[in-house]
């Protein structure tokens, strides 16, 4: 039973402090959430997976993998060993799992290895309807039968999965990865067209190939998977988290600070860097770091969220918080999710001037936000409220921070080490 305190925790932020110094970025949440279930595909040996972020969703998946009969042993902080030769069940369910989106990766992994999977219908941040029709389309194209009843997705294929040509109607990160998982041991070749190209897709493909899979084209919109019979354990380190890095870049700019964000892949941050430069912020790129410094008020800009390499939808919310105090009018077009503006009402409590019409938010920059009592409505909305609290005049209290803990590791510790003033209280 989750410690009740975690559900009622709050963050109390004293705004108006410039961030400065260095921060080290952790492993990519959205890569790790697929790599852990993918480790179930091994037929021999074990997987040593390193640079995992210490966040709630990762703990939830590790517990689930253990409950299926695999041996999960913590080697060190962020380093887990998974030995998957003794899986005794293909039934994946539970309250915690029902709340997270990544539970659906167990379908692709278990279907590939055992020809069947029964997985609780996925949850995830309430930022839109979030259907899984493209996942199902891919599995059915490979010969699986999918039934959904009593909140459980039942997938099975009597004669094993067969390679297929699958065209995704929507560019979907989850569907691209899930189909890659299922295709890795299917008989024959699977071609995924109109595939998502996010860095975490490439990371999952690299992990599978390190296990002995045969995947080509990850990172482009055509991915070719030649099914193999046998996958073995391996050692792998997850890439740095593009979204955590972008969140700290935005916070550094918002507080007119000077921060070096370390352990990043600058290439993955190009769209964020381009937009911050457009706002008048200075950015210095190193080998595996970016330095963000800003001494004047930022200029308002227009943002449209797009699949990678476009501006990531996961940074729309923290960026919106920054735009509330940028000079002039900014227009944010959230083209990926139809309900990803729930943070706007909370920003308005702090004095923001924002009008939302469908997928468009029009922001008139004001001089300064004022601290208030707000809530985190979802993970990245929570990050937006932290950015807002850091720059507001006075004290901001953020409730419902269990969302934030699902995706950010030690968020208050990292910001306080940069000069922020954030306290966590257990109500
Ligand atoms: C992943 O969600 C991420 N979550 C999300 O991050 C991220 O916002 C999203 O990709 C886009 O980058 C994880 O990786 C665990 P999609 P996912 O399938 O896979 C529609 C965060 O904050 N769609 O790429 O669910 C869908 O409704 C979280 O870390 C279908 O129509 O996203 C959406 O409009 C939030 N049918 C669009 O595609 C489908 O079968 C993109 O969704 C699948 C998706």
CSV table of C-alpha atoms and ligand atoms in Angstrom, one decimal, residues 29-31 33 101-102 104-105 125 127-136 170-175 177 196 198 200 243 313-314 317 335-338 340 359 379-380, ligand 1:
chain,number,residue,atom,x,y,z
A,29,UNK,CA,11.8,7.9,-18.2
A,30,UNK,CA,10.1,7.1,-21.5
A,31,UNK,CA,13.0,4.9,-22.7
A,33,UNK,CA,9.6,2.4,-19.1
A,101,UNK,CA,0.5,4.4,-19.4
A,102,UNK,CA,3.6,2.2,-19.9
A,104,UNK,CA,0.8,-1.5,-22.3
A,105,UNK,CA,4.4,-2.5,-23.2
A,125,UNK,CA,-1.7,11.4,-17.4
A,127,UNK,CA,-4.2,14.9,-21.3
A,128,UNK,CA,-6.6,13.4,-23.8
A,129,UNK,CA,-8.4,10.3,-24.8
A,130,UNK,CA,-5.2,8.4,-25.5
A,131,UNK,CA,-6.6,5.4,-27.4
A,132,UNK,CA,-4.5,2.3,-28.2
A,133,UNK,CA,-6.1,1.5,-31.5
A,134,UNK,CA,-2.7,1.7,-33.4
A,135,UNK,CA,-1.1,-0.7,-30.9
A,136,UNK,CA,-4.0,-3.1,-31.5
A,170,UNK,CA,-1.0,8.5,-36.2
A,171,UNK,CA,2.6,9.0,-35.3
A,172,UNK,CA,2.6,7.2,-31.9
A,173,UNK,CA,5.6,6.7,-29.6
A,174,UNK,CA,3.8,3.9,-27.7
A,175,UNK,CA,2.5,2.1,-30.7
A,177,UNK,CA,7.7,0.8,-29.5
A,196,UNK,CA,7.7,7.9,-34.3
A,198,UNK,CA,11.9,10.1,-30.6
A,200,UNK,CA,13.7,6.9,-26.7
A,243,UNK,CA,12.4,16.2,-21.1
A,313,UNK,CA,4.5,18.1,-26.3
A,314,UNK,CA,6.0,17.1,-22.9
A,317,UNK,CA,3.4,22.9,-20.2
A,335,UNK,CA,-1.1,19.6,-31.8
A,336,UNK,CA,-0.5,16.2,-30.1
A,337,UNK,CA,-3.0,15.9,-27.2
A,338,UNK,CA,-6.5,17.4,-27.1
A,340,UNK,CA,-3.1,19.2,-22.4
A,359,UNK,CA,-5.7,23.2,-28.9
A,379,UNK,CA,3.0,15.1,-14.6
A,380,UNK,CA,4.2,17.9,-16.8
B,1,LIG,C1,4.3,8.8,-24.9
B,1,LIG,O1,2.9,8.6,-24.7
B,1,LIG,C2,4.9,9.4,-23.6
B,1,LIG,N1,4.6,8.4,-22.5
B,1,LIG,C3,4.2,10.7,-23.3
B,1,LIG,O2,4.9,11.3,-22.2
B,1,LIG,C4,4.4,11.6,-24.5
B,1,LIG,O3,3.7,12.8,-24.3
B,1,LIG,C5,3.9,11.0,-25.8
B,1,LIG,O4,4.6,9.7,-26.0
B,1,LIG,C6,4.2,11.8,-27.0
B,1,LIG,O5,5.6,12.0,-27.1
B,1,LIG,C7,5.4,7.3,-22.4
B,1,LIG,O6,6.3,7.1,-23.2
B,1,LIG,C8,5.2,6.5,-21.2
B,1,LIG,P1,1.6,8.6,-28.4
B,1,LIG,P2,2.0,7.8,-25.7
B,1,LIG,O7,1.1,7.3,-28.6
B,1,LIG,O8,2.8,6.7,-26.3
B,1,LIG,C9,-2.6,9.3,-30.4
B,1,LIG,C10,5.1,12.3,-20.2
B,1,LIG,O9,4.8,13.4,-19.7
B,1,LIG,N2,-2.7,7.9,-30.4
B,1,LIG,O10,2.8,9.1,-29.1
B,1,LIG,O11,0.7,7.5,-25.1
B,1,LIG,C11,-2.7,9.9,-29.0
B,1,LIG,O12,-4.0,10.0,-28.5
B,1,LIG,C12,4.2,11.5,-21.0
B,1,LIG,O13,6.3,11.7,-20.0
B,1,LIG,C13,-3.8,7.3,-31.1
B,1,LIG,O14,-4.7,7.9,-31.6
B,1,LIG,O15,1.8,8.9,-26.9
B,1,LIG,C14,-2.0,11.2,-29.2
B,1,LIG,O16,-2.9,12.2,-29.6
B,1,LIG,C15,2.8,12.2,-21.2
B,1,LIG,N3,-3.9,5.9,-31.1
B,1,LIG,C16,-0.9,10.9,-30.2
B,1,LIG,O17,-1.4,9.7,-30.9
B,1,LIG,C17,-2.9,5.1,-30.5
B,1,LIG,O18,-3.0,3.9,-30.6
B,1,LIG,C18,0.5,10.7,-29.7
B,1,LIG,O19,0.4,9.7,-28.7
B,1,LIG,C19,-1.8,5.7,-29.9
B,1,LIG,C20,-1.8,7.1,-29.8
